[in-house]
Amino acid sequence: MSDVIALPNASGPRDTLGRQLHDLRISVMDRCNFRCPYCMPKEQFHEHYKFLKPVERLSFEEIIRVTQLFVANGVKKIRLTGGEPLLRPNLSELIGELTSLNGVEDVALTTNGILLAKHAAELKASGLNRVTVSLDTLDPDVFAQMSGGFRGVEQVIEGIEAALLAGLSPIKINCVVQRGVNDHTVLDLIERFRDTGVIVRFIEYMDVGNRNHWSRERVVTSQELLTRINERWPARAAQENYHGEVAERYVFEDGKGEIGFISSVSEPFCGSCTRARLSSEGVLYTCLFATEGVDLRAPLRAGKTDDEIRDLIRSIWLARGDRYSELRAGLRANEHPIKKIEMYYIGG
Ligand SMILES: C[S@@+](CC[C@H](N)C(=O)[O-])C[C@H]1O[C@@H](n2cnc3c(N)ncnc32)[C@H](O)[C@@H]1O
Ligand code: SF4
């Protein structure tokens, strides 16, 4: 396959704002078995929607090769996402190869959890360290509303339990909070997972893509949520686990675990963003809110050498200046809405 030497401790290039390349999020599948209205509203992603053909997606061999070239540029952490990554056949095989790459320190997965019970044990056996499961509510009707008409809270819970049993740790839950939709169910979610070791993290509803009809009124800020949670279970801020951690951590005063807040709308964290994102068809994006990316699949398939592609990645990162979340207020006031990449396409 590849003859690249992925330097185990290669330090990444720094972008124009001094941020060092460190993490790579790989979307392994553009399709999804849900239609969450905030991500893939079913009016747009209907049965005739043209998803990628299998041959258009990066093959496992291509993903491994390009990952090595990212590692040679300083990447140490990999997160597999989608779409729904567990829809990608034989995902565990890919994970097995990624976890054994020289220089890769951590491989994680974000999933909607609906297929997790089936795959948890094999994922663990393949070397996966940990898993993040998206679960917006325990209320079956609200769940159906937020997944685009699908039921399955019980299945997701079974998936989380199977992951716990398999030893995937820590398990984190991502909950996107929308005012008037699921914010009244947040305390129930915490109650269910407090004292289980599972960490629930609340994500401010974001204006990713152009299709989710985002409005600021629907955003429940982390501060507001924290005030509500504090009234029931007092919690205090805890130190970040590592520099650039996306979620702000809070531990319960009674010692029964922790929760997290991802406040990309109210408190943008662009300044510490060290993440590159690769779409299922191999386009590299340097921001979740990017307007365009650079195709890596073409050079991969055109016989470019490892050195050439590694240098291409480096040059893209060196030129990076994205800080969309910090600029959001000004940009939204703009008369011409910018075209952004959809979340399902590059993952969260
Ligand atoms: C795009 S999904 C892909 C992986 C998998 N299908 C899942 O749902 O976990 C990754 C994460 O992005 C989150 N997400 C999607 N659209 C969002 C939005 N508009 N605002 C905030 N988070 C969003 C999801 O809740 C999920 O936790
Ligand atoms: S958030 Fe995840 S589960 Fe929901 S539509 Fe997007 S990719 Fe699918």
Coordinates of C-alpha atoms and ligand atoms in Angstrom, one line a residue:
M1 CA 0.0 0.0 0.0
S2 CA 1.7 3.1 1.2
D3 CA 5.4 3.6 1.8
V4 CA 5.0 6.8 3.8
I5 CA 6.9 7.1 7.1
A6 CA 4.4 8.4 9.5
L7 CA 6.6 10.1 12.1
P8 CA 5.2 9.0 15.5
N9 CA 5.8 12.3 17.1
A10 CA 5.5 14.6 14.1
S11 CA 4.3 17.9 15.3
G12 CA 1.7 19.4 13.1
P13 CA 1.9 22.6 10.9
R14 CA 0.4 25.7 12.4
D15 CA -2.3 27.6 10.6
T16 CA -2.4 31.4 10.1
L17 CA -3.8 31.7 13.6
G18 CA -1.2 29.5 15.2
R19 CA -3.4 26.4 15.7
Q20 CA -1.6 23.1 15.2
L21 CA -3.1 20.3 13.2
H22 CA -3.9 17.5 15.8
D23 CA -7.2 15.8 15.1
L24 CA -8.8 14.2 12.0
R25 CA -12.6 13.5 11.7
I26 CA -13.3 11.1 9.0
S27 CA -16.8 10.7 7.6
V28 CA -17.0 7.1 6.5
M29 CA -20.6 7.2 5.3
D30 CA -22.7 10.0 3.9
R31 CA -25.9 8.0 4.3
C32 CA -27.9 7.8 7.5
N33 CA -30.7 5.7 8.9
F34 CA -32.2 8.8 10.7
R35 CA -33.4 12.1 9.3
C36 CA -32.8 14.5 12.3
P37 CA -34.4 17.7 11.1
Y38 CA -31.4 19.7 12.5
C39 CA -29.0 17.7 10.3
M40 CA -30.7 15.9 7.4
P41 CA -34.3 17.1 7.1
K42 CA -36.3 14.5 5.3
E43 CA -37.9 17.0 2.9
Q44 CA -34.4 17.4 1.3
F45 CA -32.9 14.0 2.0
H46 CA -35.8 12.1 0.6
E47 CA -35.8 8.7 -1.0
H48 CA -34.6 10.1 -4.4
Y49 CA -31.8 12.0 -2.9
K50 CA -28.5 11.2 -4.6
F51 CA -26.0 9.9 -2.0
L52 CA -22.5 8.9 -3.1
K53 CA -22.1 5.6 -4.9
P54 CA -19.8 3.2 -3.1
V55 CA -17.0 3.7 -5.6
E56 CA -17.2 7.5 -4.9
R57 CA -16.5 7.0 -1.2
L58 CA -12.9 6.6 -0.1
S59 CA -12.0 2.9 0.2
F60 CA -10.6 1.6 3.4
E61 CA -7.2 1.4 1.7
E62 CA -7.5 5.0 0.7
I63 CA -8.6 6.1 4.2
I64 CA -5.6 4.3 5.8
R65 CA -3.2 5.8 3.3
V66 CA -4.5 9.4 3.7
T67 CA -4.7 9.0 7.5
Q68 CA -1.0 8.1 7.5
L69 CA -0.3 11.3 5.6
F70 CA -2.3 13.2 8.2
V71 CA -0.3 11.5 10.9
A72 CA 2.9 12.6 9.2
N73 CA 1.4 16.1 9.5
G74 CA 0.9 15.8 13.3
V75 CA -2.5 14.2 13.6
K76 CA -2.8 12.0 16.7
K77 CA -6.5 11.6 17.2
I78 CA -9.0 10.1 14.8
R79 CA -12.8 10.3 15.1
L80 CA -15.0 8.3 12.7
T81 CA -18.3 9.8 12.0
G82 CA -20.9 10.3 9.2
G83 CA -23.7 10.2 8.2
E84 CA -24.1 7.1 10.3
P85 CA -20.7 5.3 10.4
L86 CA -22.1 2.0 11.5
L87 CA -23.8 1.8 8.1
R88 CA -20.4 1.4 6.5
P89 CA -19.9 -2.3 6.0
N90 CA -17.0 -3.9 7.9
L91 CA -16.2 -0.8 9.9
S92 CA -14.4 -2.7 12.5
E93 CA -11.8 -3.8 10.0
L94 CA -11.0 -0.2 9.2
I95 CA -10.9 0.6 13.0
G96 CA -8.5 -2.3 13.5
E97 CA -6.1 -0.9 10.9
L98 CA -6.4 2.7 12.1
T99 CA -5.7 1.8 15.7
S100 CA -2.5 -0.1 14.7
L101 CA -1.1 2.8 12.7
N102 CA 2.1 4.2 14.1
G103 CA 1.5 7.6 15.6
V104 CA -2.2 7.3 16.1
E105 CA -2.9 7.7 19.9
D106 CA -6.7 7.6 19.9
V107 CA -9.5 6.4 17.7
A108 CA -13.1 7.2 18.6
L109 CA -16.5 6.9 17.0
T110 CA -19.7 9.0 16.9
T111 CA -22.9 7.1 16.2
N112 CA -26.6 7.5 16.6
G113 CA -26.5 4.2 18.5
I114 CA -29.3 2.5 16.7
L115 CA -27.0 -0.3 15.5
L116 CA -24.5 -0.1 18.4
A117 CA -25.8 -3.1 20.4
K118 CA -25.0 -5.3 17.4
H119 CA -21.5 -4.0 16.9
A120 CA -20.2 -3.0 20.3
A121 CA -18.2 -6.1 21.1
E122 CA -16.6 -6.3 17.7
L123 CA -15.8 -2.6 17.8
K124 CA -14.0 -3.0 21.1
A125 CA -12.2 -6.1 19.8
S126 CA -11.0 -4.1 16.8
G127 CA -9.2 -1.7 19.2
L128 CA -11.8 1.1 19.4
N129 CA -11.2 3.1 22.6
R130 CA -14.4 4.9 23.2
V131 CA -17.7 5.9 21.7
T132 CA -20.0 8.9 21.6
V133 CA -23.6 8.2 21.2
S134 CA -26.1 10.8 20.1
L135 CA -29.3 10.8 22.1
D136 CA -31.3 13.9 22.3
T137 CA -34.1 12.7 24.7
L138 CA -35.6 9.7 26.4
D139 CA -39.1 10.7 25.5
P140 CA -40.2 8.4 22.7
D141 CA -42.3 11.0 21.0
V142 CA -39.7 13.8 21.2
F143 CA -37.2 11.2 20.0
A144 CA -39.3 10.4 17.0
Q145 CA -39.6 14.1 16.2
M146 CA -35.9 14.7 16.5
S147 CA -34.9 11.7 14.4
G148 CA -37.2 12.5 11.6
G149 CA -39.9 10.0 12.4
F150 CA -37.9 7.1 13.6
R151 CA -38.5 5.3 16.9
G152 CA -35.8 3.6 18.8
V153 CA -34.9 5.1 22.2
E154 CA -34.8 1.6 23.6
Q155 CA -32.5 0.4 20.9
V156 CA -30.1 3.3 21.6
I157 CA -30.1 2.6 25.3
E158 CA -29.4 -1.1 24.6
G159 CA -26.5 0.1 22.4
I160 CA -25.2 2.2 25.2
E161 CA -25.5 -0.7 27.6
A162 CA -23.8 -3.1 25.2
A163 CA -21.0 -0.6 24.8
L164 CA -20.6 -0.3 28.6
L165 CA -20.5 -4.1 28.8
A166 CA -17.9 -4.3 26.0
G167 CA -15.7 -1.9 28.0
L168 CA -15.8 1.0 25.6
S169 CA -14.9 3.8 27.9
P170 CA -15.7 6.6 28.5
I171 CA -19.1 6.6 26.8
K172 CA -20.3 10.1 26.0
I173 CA -23.8 11.1 25.0
N174 CA -24.3 14.0 22.7
C175 CA -27.6 15.8 23.1
V176 CA -28.5 18.7 20.8
V177 CA -30.8 21.0 22.7
Q178 CA -33.5 22.9 20.9
R179 CA -35.9 25.3 22.6
G180 CA -39.4 24.1 22.6
V181 CA -38.5 20.7 21.2
N182 CA -36.5 18.7 23.8
D183 CA -35.2 21.2 26.4
H184 CA -38.0 20.2 28.8
T185 CA -36.6 16.6 28.8
V186 CA -33.0 17.4 29.6
L187 CA -33.2 16.7 33.3
D188 CA -34.6 13.3 32.7
L189 CA -31.7 12.5 30.5
I190 CA -29.3 13.5 33.2
E191 CA -31.2 11.6 35.8
R192 CA -31.0 8.4 33.7
F193 CA -27.2 8.6 33.3
R194 CA -26.0 10.2 36.5
D195 CA -23.8 7.9 38.5
T196 CA -23.4 5.4 35.6
G197 CA -20.1 6.7 34.3
V198 CA -21.7 7.9 31.1
I199 CA -21.1 11.5 30.4
V200 CA -23.9 13.5 28.9
R201 CA -22.9 16.5 26.9
F202 CA -25.2 19.2 25.7
I203 CA -24.6 20.8 22.3
E204 CA -26.0 24.2 21.4
Y205 CA -28.1 23.8 18.2
M206 CA -25.8 25.0 15.4
D207 CA -26.3 26.6 12.1
V208 CA -24.4 24.0 10.2
G209 CA -25.3 23.6 6.5
N210 CA -28.1 25.5 4.8
R211 CA -31.0 23.2 5.2
N212 CA -32.0 23.0 8.8
H213 CA -33.8 26.4 9.1
W214 CA -31.7 27.3 12.0
S215 CA -32.8 30.3 14.1
R216 CA -31.1 31.8 17.2
E217 CA -34.4 31.6 19.1
R218 CA -34.2 27.8 19.0
V219 CA -30.7 27.8 20.7
V220 CA -30.7 27.2 24.4
T221 CA -27.4 28.5 25.6
S222 CA -25.2 26.4 27.9
Q223 CA -25.5 29.1 30.5
E224 CA -29.2 28.9 30.6
L225 CA -29.2 25.1 30.7
L226 CA -26.6 25.1 33.5
T227 CA -28.8 27.4 35.6
R228 CA -31.7 25.0 35.2
I229 CA -29.5 21.9 36.0
N230 CA -27.9 23.6 39.0
E231 CA -31.3 24.1 40.6
R232 CA -31.8 20.4 40.7
W233 CA -28.2 19.1 41.0
P234 CA -25.6 21.7 41.9
A235 CA -22.5 21.3 39.7
R236 CA -19.2 23.1 39.5
A237 CA -16.8 23.7 36.6
A238 CA -13.9 21.2 36.3
Q239 CA -10.6 21.5 34.6
E240 CA -10.3 20.5 31.0
N241 CA -8.8 17.1 30.4
Y242 CA -6.5 18.4 27.6
H243 CA -5.9 21.6 25.8
G244 CA -8.6 22.4 23.2
E245 CA -11.2 20.1 24.7
V246 CA -14.5 21.0 23.0
A247 CA -16.8 20.4 26.0
E248 CA -16.7 22.5 29.1
R249 CA -16.8 20.0 32.0
Y250 CA -19.0 20.3 35.1
V251 CA -19.0 17.8 38.0
F252 CA -21.9 17.3 40.3
E253 CA -21.3 18.5 43.9
D254 CA -22.7 15.2 45.2
G255 CA -19.9 13.3 43.4
K256 CA -22.3 11.5 41.0
G257 CA -20.5 12.1 37.8
E258 CA -20.1 14.9 35.3
I259 CA -21.8 16.6 32.3
G260 CA -20.4 18.7 29.5
F261 CA -21.4 21.7 27.4
I262 CA -20.5 22.4 23.9
S263 CA -21.2 26.0 23.3
S264 CA -20.2 26.7 19.8
V265 CA -22.9 29.4 19.4
S266 CA -22.7 31.3 22.7
E267 CA -19.0 30.8 23.4
P268 CA -17.1 29.9 20.2
F269 CA -13.9 27.9 20.6
C270 CA -12.4 28.5 17.2
G271 CA -9.2 29.7 18.9
S272 CA -8.3 26.2 20.0
C273 CA -9.7 24.3 17.1
T274 CA -7.1 21.8 15.8
R275 CA -9.5 19.6 13.7
A276 CA -9.4 18.7 10.1
R277 CA -12.4 17.0 8.5
L278 CA -12.5 14.6 5.7
S279 CA -15.7 13.9 3.8
S280 CA -16.7 10.4 2.7
E281 CA -15.6 11.2 -0.8
G282 CA -12.2 12.5 0.3
V283 CA -12.7 16.3 0.4
L284 CA -10.7 18.0 3.1
Y285 CA -12.4 20.7 5.1
T286 CA -10.7 22.9 7.6
C287 CA -13.8 24.0 9.4
L288 CA -17.2 22.5 10.3
F289 CA -18.7 25.6 8.7
A290 CA -16.5 25.6 5.6
T291 CA -17.8 26.8 2.3
E292 CA -15.4 24.7 0.3
G293 CA -12.8 22.0 0.6
V294 CA -9.9 20.5 -1.2
D295 CA -10.4 17.2 -3.0
L296 CA -7.8 14.6 -1.8
R297 CA -9.4 11.7 -3.6
A298 CA -8.3 12.9 -7.1
P299 CA -4.6 13.0 -6.2
L300 CA -4.9 9.7 -4.3
R301 CA -6.4 8.1 -7.4
A302 CA -4.2 9.8 -9.8
G303 CA -1.0 8.2 -8.6
K304 CA 0.4 11.1 -6.7
T305 CA 3.2 10.1 -4.3
D306 CA 2.8 10.1 -0.5
D307 CA 5.2 13.1 -0.3
E308 CA 3.1 15.1 -2.7
I309 CA -0.2 14.4 -0.8
R310 CA 1.4 15.0 2.6
D311 CA 2.8 18.3 1.4
L312 CA -0.6 19.2 -0.1
I313 CA -2.3 18.6 3.3
R314 CA 0.4 20.6 5.0
S315 CA 0.0 23.6 2.6
I316 CA -3.8 23.5 3.1
W317 CA -3.4 23.6 6.9
L318 CA -0.7 26.4 6.7
A319 CA -3.2 28.5 4.8
R320 CA -6.1 27.9 7.2
G321 CA -7.7 30.9 8.8
D322 CA -11.3 29.7 9.5
R323 CA -13.0 31.0 12.6
Y324 CA -16.6 30.9 11.5
S325 CA -18.2 30.6 14.9
E326 CA -16.4 33.7 16.1
L327 CA -17.5 35.6 13.0
R328 CA -21.1 34.2 13.0
A329 CA -22.9 37.3 14.2
G330 CA -21.4 39.5 11.4
L331 CA -21.8 36.8 8.8
R332 CA -25.4 36.2 9.5
A333 CA -26.1 39.9 9.1
N334 CA -24.7 39.6 5.6
E335 CA -27.3 39.9 2.9
H336 CA -25.9 37.0 0.9
P337 CA -26.1 33.8 3.0
I338 CA -22.9 31.8 2.5
K339 CA -23.1 28.3 1.2
K340 CA -21.9 25.9 3.9
I341 CA -21.2 22.2 3.9
E342 CA -23.9 20.0 5.4
M343 CA -23.2 18.2 8.7
Y344 CA -24.1 14.7 7.5
Y345 CA -21.5 15.1 4.8
I346 CA -18.5 15.8 7.0
G347 CA -19.7 14.6 10.3
G348 CA -19.9 16.5 13.6
Ligands
LIG1 C1 -23.6 14.6 12.1 S1 -23.7 13.4 13.4 C2 -22.8 12.0 12.7 C3 -22.7 10.8 13.5 C4 -24.0 10.1 13.9 N1 -24.9 9.9 12.8 C5 -24.6 10.7 15.1 O1 -25.7 11.2 15.0 O2 -24.0 10.6 16.2 C6 -22.5 14.0 14.6 C7 -23.0 14.9 15.7 O3 -23.4 16.1 15.1 C8 -24.6 16.5 15.8 N2 -25.3 17.5 15.1 C9 -25.9 17.4 13.8 N3 -26.5 18.5 13.4 C10 -26.3 19.4 14.4 C11 -26.7 20.8 14.6 N4 -27.4 21.4 13.7 N5 -26.3 21.4 15.7 C12 -25.6 20.7 16.7 N6 -25.2 19.5 16.6 C13 -25.5 18.8 15.5 C14 -25.3 15.3 16.1 O4 -26.3 15.4 17.1 C15 -24.2 14.3 16.4 O5 -24.0 14.2 17.8
SF4_2 S1 -27.3 13.8 13.4 FE1 -26.4 11.8 12.9 S2 -28.2 10.5 13.1 FE2 -29.1 12.5 12.9 S3 -29.4 12.8 10.7 FE3 -27.4 13.6 11.2 S4 -26.0 12.0 10.7 FE4 -28.0 11.1 11.0

